[in-house]
Amino acid sequence: FYLSFQSLRQISQRTISTASRRQFENRVPEKQKLFQEDNGIPVYLKGGVMDSLLYRVTMGLTVFGTAYVVYELLVASMPKKQK
């Protein structure tokens, strides 16, 4: 039991120590330049294709949801036919 606990401790220490040595490149200045550029594109679409796709899906769901709510309100407002 002691041997497995010690080996587990060594693995966890190794994982933590190697993770802290990794350096990530700071890309904030690149993103700032991209988003502050005056090119006529709205800021919510400047991220590229994924932003455009997400925007279109969101707008589609919004239009569909609004139409469905209006339909359900119309159905609820009509009196039911009695047999």
Coordinates of C-alpha atoms in Angstrom, one line a residue:
F1 CA 0.0 0.0 0.0
Y2 CA 2.8 2.4 0.9
L3 CA 4.5 1.8 -2.4
S4 CA 1.4 2.6 -4.5
F5 CA 0.8 5.7 -2.4
Q6 CA 4.4 6.9 -2.9
S7 CA 4.3 6.3 -6.6
L8 CA 1.0 8.1 -6.9
R9 CA 2.5 11.0 -5.0
Q10 CA 5.4 11.1 -7.4
I11 CA 3.2 11.1 -10.5
S12 CA 1.0 13.9 -9.1
Q13 CA 4.1 16.0 -8.3
R14 CA 5.6 15.3 -11.7
T15 CA 2.3 16.3 -13.4
I16 CA 2.0 19.6 -11.4
S17 CA 5.7 20.5 -11.9
T18 CA 5.6 20.0 -15.7
A19 CA 2.3 21.8 -16.1
S20 CA 3.7 24.9 -14.4
R21 CA 6.8 25.0 -16.7
R22 CA 4.6 25.3 -19.8
Q23 CA 4.5 28.9 -21.2
F24 CA 1.6 30.1 -23.2
E25 CA 2.1 32.7 -25.9
N26 CA 0.4 36.0 -25.1
R27 CA -1.9 36.7 -28.0
V28 CA -3.9 39.5 -26.4
P29 CA -2.2 42.3 -28.6
E30 CA -3.1 40.4 -31.8
K31 CA -6.7 40.1 -30.7
Q32 CA -6.9 43.7 -29.6
K33 CA -5.6 44.8 -33.0
L34 CA -8.1 42.5 -34.8
F35 CA -11.1 43.7 -32.8
Q36 CA -10.2 47.4 -32.8
E37 CA -9.7 47.5 -36.6
D38 CA -12.2 49.8 -38.3
N39 CA -13.2 47.7 -41.3
G40 CA -17.0 48.0 -41.1
I41 CA -17.6 44.5 -39.6
P42 CA -19.6 44.4 -36.4
V43 CA -17.5 43.4 -33.3
Y44 CA -19.6 40.2 -32.8
L45 CA -18.6 38.9 -36.2
K46 CA -14.9 39.8 -36.2
G47 CA -14.0 36.4 -34.7
G48 CA -14.3 34.7 -38.1
V49 CA -16.5 31.9 -39.5
M50 CA -17.5 30.5 -36.1
D51 CA -18.8 33.8 -35.0
S52 CA -20.8 34.1 -38.2
L53 CA -22.2 30.6 -37.8
L54 CA -23.1 31.1 -34.2
Y55 CA -24.8 34.4 -35.1
R56 CA -26.9 32.8 -37.8
V57 CA -27.9 29.9 -35.7
T58 CA -28.9 32.2 -32.9
M59 CA -31.0 34.4 -35.2
G60 CA -32.6 31.4 -36.7
L61 CA -33.6 30.0 -33.3
T62 CA -34.9 33.4 -32.3
V63 CA -37.1 33.7 -35.4
F64 CA -38.3 30.2 -35.1
G65 CA -39.1 30.6 -31.3
T66 CA -40.9 33.9 -31.9
A67 CA -43.0 32.4 -34.7
Y68 CA -43.8 29.3 -32.5
V69 CA -44.9 31.5 -29.6
V70 CA -47.2 33.6 -31.9
Y71 CA -48.7 30.4 -33.3
E72 CA -49.3 28.9 -29.8
L73 CA -50.9 32.2 -28.7
L74 CA -53.2 32.1 -31.7
V75 CA -54.2 28.5 -31.0
A76 CA -54.8 29.3 -27.3
S77 CA -57.0 32.3 -28.2
M78 CA -59.3 30.3 -30.5
P79 CA -62.3 28.7 -28.8
K80 CA -62.4 24.9 -29.1
K81 CA -65.2 23.5 -31.1
Q82 CA -67.8 21.6 -29.1
K83 CA -69.2 18.3 -30.6

